[in-house]
Tab-separated table of C-alpha atoms in Angstrom:
chain	number	residue	atom	x	y	z
A	19	MET	CA	96.550	-69.285	123.094
A	20	ARG	CA	100.354	-69.660	123.233
A	21	LEU	CA	100.314	-71.001	119.767
A	22	VAL	CA	98.186	-68.099	118.381
A	23	VAL	CA	100.250	-65.507	120.139
A	24	ALA	CA	103.474	-67.159	118.692
A	25	PHE	CA	102.049	-67.112	115.183
A	26	ALA	CA	101.003	-63.473	115.673
A	27	LEU	CA	104.403	-62.473	116.995
A	28	VAL	CA	106.153	-64.143	114.108
A	29	ALA	CA	103.846	-62.579	111.573
A	30	ALA	CA	104.214	-59.212	113.190
A	31	LEU	CA	107.959	-59.506	113.259
A	32	THR	CA	108.111	-60.586	109.670
A	33	ALA	CA	105.781	-57.956	108.461
A	34	GLY	CA	107.442	-55.279	110.486
A	35	THR	CA	110.971	-56.218	109.342
A	36	THR	CA	109.914	-56.475	105.676
A	37	GLY	CA	107.947	-53.220	105.906
A	38	ALA	CA	110.906	-51.315	107.584
A	39	LEU	CA	113.423	-52.518	105.017
A	40	THR	CA	111.028	-51.807	102.177
A	41	PHE	CA	110.266	-48.394	103.691
A	42	ARG	CA	113.940	-47.575	104.132
A	43	GLU	CA	114.876	-48.505	100.639
A	44	ALA	CA	111.909	-46.723	99.099
A	45	ARG	CA	112.509	-43.632	101.130
A	46	THR	CA	116.162	-43.574	100.241
A	47	GLY	CA	115.232	-43.965	96.539
A	48	VAL	CA	112.624	-41.205	96.643
A	49	LEU	CA	114.878	-38.746	98.382
A	50	GLN	CA	117.895	-39.670	96.244
A	51	GLN	CA	115.960	-39.161	93.065
A	52	SER	CA	114.663	-35.713	94.309
A	53	GLN	CA	118.129	-34.686	95.451
A	54	ASP	CA	119.792	-35.600	92.124
A	55	THR	CA	117.118	-33.839	90.132
A	56	VAL	CA	117.363	-30.619	92.143
A	57	ILE	CA	121.247	-30.576	92.072
A	58	LYS	CA	121.250	-31.326	88.273
A	59	LEU	CA	118.709	-28.699	87.542
A	60	LEU	CA	120.580	-26.083	89.783
A	61	ARG	CA	123.865	-26.747	87.974
A	62	THR	CA	122.168	-26.312	84.567
A	63	HIS	CA	120.649	-22.984	85.550
A	64	VAL	CA	123.919	-21.768	87.101
A	65	ASP	CA	125.815	-22.722	84.048
A	66	ARG	CA	123.266	-20.868	81.885
A	67	LEU	CA	122.947	-17.635	84.008
A	68	ALA	CA	126.480	-17.317	85.489
A	69	PRO	CA	128.175	-15.721	82.417
A	70	GLU	CA	125.852	-12.730	82.748
A	71	LEU	CA	127.033	-12.070	86.304
A	72	GLY	CA	129.766	-9.450	86.499
A	73	VAL	CA	132.892	-9.921	88.640
A	74	PRO	CA	132.941	-8.542	91.225
A	75	PRO	CA	129.219	-8.333	91.346
A	76	GLY	CA	127.193	-5.653	93.236
A	77	GLU	CA	124.132	-6.257	95.465
A	78	PHE	CA	121.794	-5.530	92.610
A	79	GLU	CA	123.393	-8.050	90.411
A	80	LEU	CA	123.355	-10.631	93.174
A	81	ARG	CA	119.567	-10.114	93.697
A	82	ARG	CA	118.974	-10.353	89.929
A	83	PHE	CA	120.946	-13.547	89.706
A	84	ALA	CA	119.104	-15.031	92.658
A	85	THR	CA	115.787	-14.028	91.272
A	86	SER	CA	116.622	-15.535	87.853
A	87	LEU	CA	117.632	-18.829	89.431
A	88	ALA	CA	114.450	-19.028	91.546
A	89	GLY	CA	112.229	-18.195	88.540
A	90	ALA	CA	113.904	-20.932	86.426
A	91	GLU	CA	111.989	-23.541	88.392
A	92	PRO	CA	108.476	-23.710	87.035
A	93	ALA	CA	106.741	-24.872	90.310
A	94	GLY	CA	108.067	-21.714	92.036
A	95	THR	CA	109.173	-23.599	95.160
A	96	TRP	CA	112.830	-22.631	94.898
A	97	ARG	CA	114.288	-20.032	97.330
A	98	VAL	CA	117.765	-18.807	96.497
A	99	LEU	CA	120.461	-17.048	98.430
A	100	VAL	CA	123.604	-15.693	96.569
A	101	ALA	CA	126.547	-14.428	98.517
A	102	TYR	CA	129.782	-12.780	97.523
A	103	GLY	CA	132.135	-11.723	100.260
A	104	GLY	CA	130.175	-9.580	102.631
A	105	LEU	CA	127.246	-9.139	100.204
A	106	SER	CA	124.293	-11.475	99.950
A	107	ALA	CA	120.839	-11.281	98.224
A	108	THR	CA	117.784	-13.606	98.201
A	109	SER	CA	115.147	-14.316	95.560
A	110	ALA	CA	112.507	-13.127	98.001
A	111	PRO	CA	112.761	-9.819	99.788
A	112	ASP	CA	113.785	-10.007	103.434
A	113	ASP	CA	114.023	-13.821	103.302
A	114	PRO	CA	115.955	-14.859	106.495
A	115	PHE	CA	116.957	-18.084	104.893
A	116	GLU	CA	116.825	-19.943	108.209
A	117	GLU	CA	117.407	-23.318	106.641
A	118	LEU	CA	121.084	-22.564	105.875
A	119	THR	CA	123.233	-23.911	108.617
A	120	PRO	CA	126.778	-23.010	109.548
A	121	ALA	CA	127.971	-26.554	108.694
A	122	LEU	CA	126.653	-26.302	105.135
A	123	ARG	CA	128.154	-22.748	104.720
A	124	ALA	CA	131.527	-24.072	105.957
A	125	ALA	CA	131.425	-27.004	103.502
A	126	VAL	CA	130.845	-24.710	100.490
A	127	ASN	CA	133.684	-22.457	101.715
A	128	SER	CA	136.179	-25.317	101.839
A	129	SER	CA	135.163	-27.139	98.626
A	130	THR	CA	134.185	-26.330	95.116
A	131	ALA	CA	131.915	-29.467	95.070
A	132	THR	CA	128.207	-29.279	95.307
A	133	VAL	CA	126.962	-30.111	98.869
A	134	PHE	CA	123.602	-30.663	100.261
A	135	GLN	CA	121.810	-31.111	103.591
A	136	ARG	CA	118.268	-32.060	104.670
A	137	VAL	CA	116.948	-29.725	107.364
A	138	ASP	CA	113.825	-30.210	109.516
A	139	SER	CA	111.885	-26.973	109.338
A	140	GLY	CA	109.119	-27.850	111.838
A	141	ASP	CA	106.249	-29.089	109.827
A	142	HIS	CA	108.126	-30.219	106.817
A	143	THR	CA	111.683	-31.192	105.676
A	144	SER	CA	113.627	-29.011	103.247
A	145	LEU	CA	116.602	-29.850	100.985
A	146	VAL	CA	119.350	-27.158	101.111
A	147	VAL	CA	121.976	-27.248	98.363
A	148	GLY	CA	125.132	-25.138	98.313
A	149	MET	CA	127.747	-24.687	95.543
A	150	SER	CA	130.486	-22.296	94.406
A	151	VAL	CA	130.454	-20.564	91.117
A	152	THR	CA	133.703	-21.133	89.123
A	153	PHE	CA	134.858	-19.341	85.944
A	154	THR	CA	137.436	-20.179	83.205
A	155	ALA	CA	137.772	-17.681	80.313
A	156	GLY	CA	134.501	-16.049	80.967
A	157	THR	CA	132.419	-19.195	80.699
A	158	ALA	CA	130.968	-21.252	83.471
A	159	ALA	CA	133.052	-24.308	83.855
A	160	THR	CA	135.166	-26.168	86.373
A	161	GLY	CA	137.990	-23.922	87.476
A	162	PRO	CA	139.034	-21.512	90.205
A	163	ALA	CA	136.280	-20.278	92.411
A	164	SER	CA	134.857	-16.798	91.615
A	165	GLY	CA	133.884	-16.158	95.198
A	166	VAL	CA	130.194	-16.292	94.363
A	167	GLN	CA	128.225	-18.918	96.366
A	168	VAL	CA	124.729	-20.088	95.567
A	169	PHE	CA	122.454	-21.679	98.200
A	170	LEU	CA	119.084	-23.237	97.327
A	171	THR	CA	116.282	-24.532	99.570
A	172	VAL	CA	113.442	-26.631	98.302
A	173	PRO	CA	110.617	-27.894	100.568
A	174	GLN	CA	110.158	-31.679	100.232
A	175	THR	CA	106.476	-31.831	100.636
A	176	THR	CA	106.044	-34.014	97.576
A	177	GLU	CA	108.586	-36.480	98.857
A	178	GLN	CA	107.017	-36.399	102.304
A	179	ALA	CA	103.700	-37.281	100.719
A	180	TYR	CA	105.361	-40.262	99.019
A	181	VAL	CA	106.927	-41.414	102.357
A	182	ASP	CA	103.548	-41.090	104.142
A	183	ALA	CA	101.978	-43.126	101.458
A	184	LEU	CA	104.645	-45.819	102.015
A	185	VAL	CA	103.957	-45.830	105.732
A	186	THR	CA	100.258	-46.169	105.145
A	187	ALA	CA	100.874	-48.989	102.639
A	188	VAL	CA	103.010	-50.826	105.232
A	189	GLU	CA	100.439	-50.464	107.924
A	190	ARG	CA	97.714	-51.666	105.639
A	191	ALA	CA	99.704	-54.657	104.658
A	192	THR	CA	100.620	-55.604	108.201
A	193	VAL	CA	97.071	-55.891	109.454
A	194	PRO	CA	96.016	-58.439	106.881
A	195	ALA	CA	99.193	-60.238	107.638
A	196	LEU	CA	98.409	-60.489	111.248
A	197	GLY	CA	94.798	-61.578	110.569
A	198	LEU	CA	96.065	-64.275	108.177
A	199	ALA	CA	98.658	-65.397	110.842
A	200	VAL	CA	95.914	-65.659	113.606
A	201	LEU	CA	93.713	-67.619	111.180
A	202	LEU	CA	96.458	-70.019	110.394
A	203	ALA	CA	97.302	-70.326	114.072
A	204	LEU	CA	93.663	-71.178	114.902
A	205	LEU	CA	93.511	-73.746	112.157
A	206	ALA	CA	96.749	-75.316	113.385
A	207	ALA	CA	95.636	-75.172	117.049
A	208	ARG	CA	92.400	-76.864	116.129
A	209	GLY	CA	94.156	-79.737	114.471
A	210	VAL	CA	96.864	-80.146	117.167
A	211	LEU	CA	94.990	-79.221	120.352
A	212	ARG	CA	91.657	-80.837	119.832
A	213	PRO	CA	93.130	-84.391	120.356
A	214	VAL	CA	95.111	-83.078	123.294
A	215	ARG	CA	91.997	-81.589	124.865
A	216	ALA	CA	90.139	-84.883	124.260
A	217	LEU	CA	92.976	-86.733	125.972
A	218	ARG	CA	92.790	-84.323	128.948
A	219	ARG	CA	89.102	-84.872	129.344
A	220	ALA	CA	89.566	-88.585	129.038
A	221	THR	CA	92.317	-88.458	131.745
A	222	ARG	CA	90.174	-86.572	134.098
A	223	SER	CA	87.361	-89.082	133.520
A	224	ILE	CA	89.655	-91.852	134.330
A	225	ALA	CA	90.851	-90.098	137.493
A	226	GLU	CA	87.114	-89.722	138.527
A	227	GLY	CA	86.730	-93.493	138.369
A	228	ARG	CA	85.092	-93.958	134.941
A	229	LEU	CA	87.619	-96.579	133.761
A	230	ASP	CA	85.599	-97.455	130.649
A	231	THR	CA	86.541	-94.120	129.077
A	232	ARG	CA	88.138	-94.445	125.586
A	233	LEU	CA	89.433	-92.109	122.864
A	234	ASP	CA	88.526	-92.119	119.213
A	235	VAL	CA	91.549	-92.859	117.098
A	236	ASN	CA	91.707	-91.025	113.913
A	237	GLY	CA	94.659	-90.987	111.519
A	238	SER	CA	98.179	-92.407	111.932
A	239	ASP	CA	100.223	-89.589	113.374
A	240	GLU	CA	101.829	-89.229	116.804
A	241	LEU	CA	98.536	-88.033	118.353
A	242	ALA	CA	96.791	-91.038	117.002
A	243	ASP	CA	99.463	-93.342	118.448
A	244	LEU	CA	99.100	-91.555	121.776
A	245	SER	CA	95.283	-92.003	121.768
A	246	HIS	CA	95.785	-95.724	120.842
A	247	THR	CA	98.284	-96.139	123.738
A	248	PHE	CA	95.857	-94.329	126.107
A	249	ASN	CA	93.015	-96.727	125.135
A	250	GLU	CA	95.333	-99.779	125.802
A	251	THR	CA	96.438	-98.293	129.150
A	252	ALA	CA	92.880	-97.548	130.164
A	253	ALA	CA	91.749	-101.168	129.247
A	254	ALA	CA	94.589	-102.723	131.169
A	255	LEU	CA	93.884	-100.456	134.156
A	256	GLU	CA	90.166	-101.287	134.060
A	257	GLU	CA	90.941	-104.961	133.947
A	258	SER	CA	93.436	-104.670	136.861
A	259	VAL	CA	91.012	-102.637	138.964
A	260	ALA	CA	88.187	-105.024	138.250
A	261	GLU	CA	90.443	-107.907	139.325
A	262	LEU	CA	91.592	-106.114	142.479
A	263	ARG	CA	88.018	-105.230	143.326
A	264	GLY	CA	86.916	-108.783	142.864
A	265	MET	CA	89.802	-110.004	145.082
A	266	GLU	CA	88.922	-107.431	147.729
A	267	ALA	CA	85.277	-108.478	147.619
A	268	ARG	CA	86.083	-112.094	147.912
A	269	ALA	CA	88.525	-111.393	150.781
A	270	ARG	CA	85.823	-109.400	152.671
A	271	ARG	CA	83.290	-112.125	152.039
A	272	PHE	CA	85.723	-114.785	153.194
A	273	ALA	CA	86.448	-112.805	156.435
A	274	ALA	CA	82.762	-112.331	157.031
A	275	ASP	CA	81.941	-115.942	156.280
A	276	VAL	CA	84.770	-117.275	158.448
A	277	SER	CA	83.805	-114.867	161.383
A	278	HIS	CA	80.151	-115.964	161.101
A	279	GLU	CA	80.969	-119.663	161.052
A	280	LEU	CA	83.273	-119.286	164.101
A	281	ARG	CA	80.775	-117.673	166.267
A	282	THR	CA	78.767	-120.838	166.954
A	283	PRO	CA	81.711	-123.024	168.008
A	284	LEU	CA	83.228	-120.111	169.959
A	285	ALA	CA	79.964	-119.713	171.856
A	286	ALA	CA	80.163	-123.376	172.750
A	287	MET	CA	83.765	-123.085	173.711
A	288	SER	CA	83.098	-120.021	175.821
A	289	ALA	CA	80.297	-121.935	177.658
A	290	VAL	CA	82.672	-124.789	178.302
A	291	THR	CA	85.484	-122.689	179.511
A	292	ASP	CA	83.152	-120.826	181.895
A	293	VAL	CA	82.260	-124.167	183.475
A	294	LEU	CA	85.922	-125.128	183.563
A	295	ASP	CA	86.829	-121.812	185.230
A	296	GLU	CA	84.359	-122.510	187.992
A	297	ASP	CA	85.898	-125.893	188.704
A	298	ALA	CA	89.590	-124.735	188.223
A	299	ALA	CA	90.112	-124.261	191.899
A	300	HIS	CA	89.434	-128.060	192.447
A	301	LEU	CA	91.829	-129.162	189.752
A	302	ASP	CA	95.544	-129.847	190.118
A	303	PRO	CA	97.845	-126.785	189.347
A	304	ASP	CA	98.932	-127.851	185.866
A	305	THR	CA	95.430	-128.669	184.724
A	306	ALA	CA	94.074	-125.326	186.221
A	307	THR	CA	96.800	-123.372	184.473
A	308	ALA	CA	95.872	-124.995	181.125
A	309	VAL	CA	92.186	-124.352	181.744
A	310	ARG	CA	92.817	-120.668	182.513
A	311	LEU	CA	95.049	-120.353	179.366
A	312	ILE	CA	92.369	-121.897	177.190
A	313	SER	CA	89.781	-119.534	178.762
A	314	GLU	CA	91.869	-116.457	178.108
A	315	GLU	CA	92.594	-117.435	174.527
A	316	THR	CA	89.003	-118.174	173.876
A	317	VAL	CA	88.018	-114.753	175.077
A	318	LYS	CA	90.543	-113.161	172.814
A	319	LEU	CA	89.366	-115.272	169.754
A	320	ALA	CA	85.765	-114.250	170.509
A	321	ARG	CA	86.776	-110.582	170.581
A	322	LEU	CA	88.726	-110.886	167.355
A	323	VAL	CA	85.765	-112.641	165.631
A	324	ASP	CA	83.466	-109.796	166.817
A	325	ASP	CA	85.823	-107.197	165.593
A	326	LEU	CA	86.233	-108.892	162.186
A	327	MET	CA	82.485	-109.071	161.834
A	328	GLU	CA	82.219	-105.334	162.700
A	329	ILE	CA	84.926	-104.419	160.193
A	330	SER	CA	83.244	-106.577	157.472
A	331	ARG	CA	80.024	-104.613	157.966
A	332	PHE	CA	81.984	-101.355	157.535
A	333	ASP	CA	83.660	-102.575	154.432
A	334	ALA	CA	80.365	-103.824	152.966
A	335	GLY	CA	78.528	-100.572	153.677
A	336	ALA	CA	76.015	-102.447	155.806
A	337	ALA	CA	76.818	-100.601	159.026
A	338	VAL	CA	73.990	-98.227	160.050
A	339	LEU	CA	73.462	-95.745	162.839
A	340	HIS	CA	70.635	-95.980	165.319
A	341	LEU	CA	70.436	-92.495	166.464
A	342	ASP	CA	68.992	-91.258	169.722
A	343	GLU	CA	69.377	-87.901	171.589
A	344	ILE	CA	71.137	-88.714	174.825
A	345	ASP	CA	73.140	-87.146	177.611
A	346	LEU	CA	76.706	-87.583	176.449
A	347	ALA	CA	78.173	-87.374	179.966
A	348	GLU	CA	75.893	-90.033	181.316
A	349	SER	CA	76.699	-92.274	178.312
A	350	LEU	CA	80.466	-91.979	179.149
A	351	ARG	CA	79.839	-92.799	182.850
A	352	ARG	CA	77.923	-95.895	181.902
A	353	THR	CA	80.745	-97.059	179.656
A	354	LEU	CA	83.249	-96.810	182.444
A	355	ALA	CA	80.911	-98.440	184.951
A	356	ALA	CA	80.158	-101.383	182.678
A	357	ARG	CA	83.841	-102.255	182.444
A	358	ALA	CA	84.740	-101.528	186.127
A	359	TRP	CA	86.976	-98.595	185.031
A	360	THR	CA	85.309	-95.882	187.228
A	361	ASP	CA	88.040	-96.065	189.801
A	362	LEU	CA	90.783	-96.356	187.196
A	363	VAL	CA	89.973	-93.239	185.163
A	364	ASP	CA	89.960	-89.574	186.204
A	365	VAL	CA	86.838	-88.038	184.556
A	366	ARG	CA	86.055	-84.447	183.958
A	367	LEU	CA	82.538	-84.258	182.564
A	368	PRO	CA	79.897	-81.584	182.325
A	369	PRO	CA	76.807	-81.567	184.664
A	370	PRO	CA	73.827	-83.771	183.731
A	371	ASP	CA	71.930	-82.737	180.561
A	372	ALA	CA	74.400	-79.899	180.017
A	373	LEU	CA	75.666	-81.524	176.782
A	374	ARG	CA	73.324	-83.513	174.724
A	375	GLY	CA	73.716	-84.934	171.248
A	376	ARG	CA	72.144	-87.112	168.668
A	377	VAL	CA	74.391	-90.109	168.350
A	378	ASP	CA	74.372	-93.924	168.249
A	379	PRO	CA	74.702	-94.865	171.896
A	380	ARG	CA	76.172	-98.310	171.155
A	381	ARG	CA	78.752	-96.954	168.780
A	382	LEU	CA	79.644	-94.050	171.134
A	383	ASP	CA	80.190	-96.759	173.826
A	384	VAL	CA	82.520	-98.693	171.531
A	385	VAL	CA	84.456	-95.506	170.669
A	386	VAL	CA	85.084	-94.499	174.359
A	387	ALA	CA	85.726	-98.106	175.525
A	388	ASN	CA	88.383	-98.665	172.843
A	389	LEU	CA	90.154	-95.381	173.628
A	390	VAL	CA	90.150	-95.841	177.362
A	391	GLY	CA	90.972	-99.575	177.090
A	392	ASN	CA	93.921	-98.652	174.831
A	393	ALA	CA	95.139	-96.044	177.221
A	394	LEU	CA	94.950	-98.432	180.208
A	395	ARG	CA	96.770	-101.230	178.266
A	396	HIS	CA	99.462	-99.342	176.488
A	397	GLY	CA	99.780	-96.122	178.447
A	398	ALA	CA	100.131	-95.528	182.158
A	399	ARG	CA	97.951	-94.243	184.972
A	400	PRO	CA	96.476	-91.771	185.700
A	401	VAL	CA	94.293	-91.877	182.624
A	402	HIS	CA	91.949	-88.895	182.106
A	403	LEU	CA	88.640	-88.740	180.325
A	404	ARG	CA	87.301	-85.271	179.434
A	405	LEU	CA	84.130	-84.097	177.701
A	406	TYR	CA	83.340	-80.543	176.702
A	407	GLU	CA	81.641	-78.487	173.953
A	408	GLY	CA	83.982	-77.016	171.370
A	409	GLU	CA	83.684	-74.238	168.898
A	410	GLY	CA	81.105	-74.742	166.159
A	411	ARG	CA	78.711	-76.952	168.098
A	412	ILE	CA	80.842	-80.014	168.472
A	413	ALA	CA	81.299	-82.364	171.372
A	414	VAL	CA	84.876	-83.052	172.174
A	415	VAL	CA	86.022	-86.298	173.956
A	416	GLU	CA	89.621	-86.542	175.082
A	417	VAL	CA	91.412	-89.523	176.405
A	418	LEU	CA	94.832	-88.866	178.033
A	419	ASP	CA	97.396	-91.206	179.659
A	420	SER	CA	100.667	-90.658	181.476
A	421	GLY	CA	102.648	-93.250	179.607
A	422	PRO	CA	105.760	-92.812	177.321
A	423	GLY	CA	103.581	-91.605	174.404
A	424	ILE	CA	103.410	-92.773	170.771
A	425	PRO	CA	106.587	-92.821	168.631
A	426	ASP	CA	106.550	-90.304	165.934
A	427	SER	CA	106.889	-92.969	163.267
A	428	VAL	CA	103.812	-94.757	164.546
A	429	LEU	CA	101.525	-91.797	164.964
A	430	PRO	CA	100.306	-91.689	161.181
A	431	HIS	CA	99.422	-95.410	161.446
A	432	VAL	CA	97.669	-95.787	164.748
A	433	PHE	CA	94.192	-96.146	163.092
A	434	GLU	CA	95.283	-98.677	160.502
A	435	ARG	CA	94.062	-102.265	160.804
A	436	PHE	CA	96.438	-104.744	162.462
A	437	TYR	CA	99.289	-102.161	162.551
A	438	LYS	CA	102.090	-103.046	164.975
A	439	SER	CA	104.672	-100.532	166.054
A	440	ASP	CA	107.141	-103.400	166.757
A	441	ALA	CA	107.112	-105.951	163.966
A	442	ALA	CA	108.670	-108.543	166.297
A	443	ARG	CA	105.653	-108.351	168.715
A	444	THR	CA	103.264	-110.929	167.369
A	445	ARG	CA	100.969	-111.245	170.354
A	446	THR	CA	98.814	-108.432	171.867
A	447	GLU	CA	96.099	-108.328	174.264
A	448	GLY	CA	93.750	-106.626	171.742
A	449	SER	CA	92.629	-107.683	168.337
A	450	GLY	CA	94.555	-104.953	166.477
A	451	LEU	CA	91.336	-103.578	165.053
A	452	GLY	CA	90.057	-101.509	168.028
A	453	LEU	CA	91.345	-98.155	166.825
A	454	ALA	CA	90.369	-98.868	163.269
A	455	ILE	CA	86.808	-99.554	164.448
A	456	THR	CA	86.890	-96.444	166.563
A	457	ALA	CA	87.780	-94.329	163.530
A	458	GLU	CA	85.021	-95.859	161.419
A	459	ASN	CA	82.409	-95.252	164.101
A	460	VAL	CA	83.478	-91.646	164.492
A	461	ARG	CA	83.419	-91.120	160.765
A	462	MET	CA	79.903	-92.495	160.499
A	463	HIS	CA	78.840	-89.727	162.868
A	464	GLY	CA	80.472	-87.089	160.668
A	465	GLY	CA	83.310	-86.508	163.176
A	466	THR	CA	87.001	-86.838	163.397
A	467	VAL	CA	89.516	-88.627	165.620
A	468	ARG	CA	93.189	-87.983	165.912
A	469	ALA	CA	96.102	-89.056	168.032
A	470	ALA	CA	98.996	-86.966	169.406
A	471	ASN	CA	101.586	-86.754	172.165
A	472	ARG	CA	101.249	-84.407	175.141
A	473	PRO	CA	104.119	-81.945	175.800
A	474	GLU	CA	104.196	-83.103	179.413
A	475	GLY	CA	104.273	-86.745	178.385
A	476	GLY	CA	101.722	-89.373	177.423
A	477	ALA	CA	99.381	-89.706	174.485
A	478	VAL	CA	96.067	-88.036	173.826
A	479	PHE	CA	93.200	-89.156	171.612
A	480	THR	CA	90.719	-86.500	170.600
A	481	VAL	CA	87.280	-87.260	169.249
A	482	GLU	CA	85.092	-84.483	167.778
A	483	LEU	CA	81.389	-85.193	167.125
A	484	PRO	CA	78.993	-82.674	165.670
A	485	LEU	CA	75.919	-81.716	167.727
A	486	ARG	CA	73.673	-80.900	164.767
A	487	ARG	CA	70.075	-82.163	164.804
A	488	ASP	CA	70.029	-83.302	161.174
A	489	GLU	CA	70.539	-86.909	160.216
A	490	PRO	CA	74.275	-87.815	159.925
A	491	ASN	CA	75.692	-89.982	157.156
A	492	ARG	CA	74.685	-93.642	157.208
A	493	GLY	CA	76.823	-96.508	156.019
A	494	SER	CA	80.594	-96.726	155.895
A	495	GLY	CA	80.687	-95.918	152.202
A	496	GLN	CA	79.451	-92.372	152.801
């Protein structure tokens, strides 16, 4: 559109400028020719009729002289005013001769040269000519003024018709010029913008994930080079993404395989450490300390393997929801009771059956356990657990602690896998995957989870789960 408008503006400017210059020159030529013809003819008739005029002339002689001059023009368009001193006469009786201006009369009084002026008479323009009659030895010639002044007015209707015809011609020439400019602009735009639009569509296709998109390369101009470069870039990008996806798939499969292979020996190790824990009281202090250390590390390793297995299922899209309509408050109470947290957490829950929802009970248990456990480990007591119904039919679960809160630089990353706010801290009680698993479970239910700091101190984690009856999304890939 900008190209078409630019062509049209250039064409309009060119046509307008050319037309204006042509019109001005033609108008000047037409008026100049008409003016010269009238003045030459007036002088001829004055030279022919002036000798018959007596000096000083009377009113009758002035009227006859004016009538003779007006009648000398075959078309009968002349109107003549002849003045001598305080006497004046016109070719038409009672003609006010309104076209005669004081400026023109003053010019004739001050000079023996022929002067003229164009006067707008309302619906048309008139040419007014003024001259002084001079005598020498009884014949009309250049010499001292006789005191007789002749004024002539001629309507320029014919000239105006010529000018109007010029305007019409310019207008008629401008419209085809604009049409031709628009046509050329469209042809140019088609040749230039079509490859650009194809490139835009291809770029959008690449952005939508269709990395096999390619452009047809036609010609050898800059646009063809651009299309060729785009194809090379798209091919390199497709190859890199394919390689990255392959590496990611292999990494996921490796983590899943390793986690699966570790479960069997870890189960055996856990059984052995359970037996050793029971006999630790009968062992010497150093051996008992070593046994307890092995037992704690085995538990941590088992938890890490379970979390890795869960994350692998999320990444592979194999995680599914087993939905059931349950009492959400009762589910939260069971989560706390199963982990002996009932006395450690201050709860504010609705009455029984007051808030029910269709959720996966196991995954809801994981979500609440991870958030409460995180608050107990990294926050400070008292820890509060709240459940209520929010606007838009959603269940809101809040876990609040009274600790120092979460640093602002850490808040955007708390749900990332293995993220550590302190890079020097290499050992933690958790696996580093708890909050990431929480976020995945909440997302599977179609909800949201967010972390923030309380104004009065401490951190707050907020989970929002929809209470709709329809089937939520299944699988981590949705």
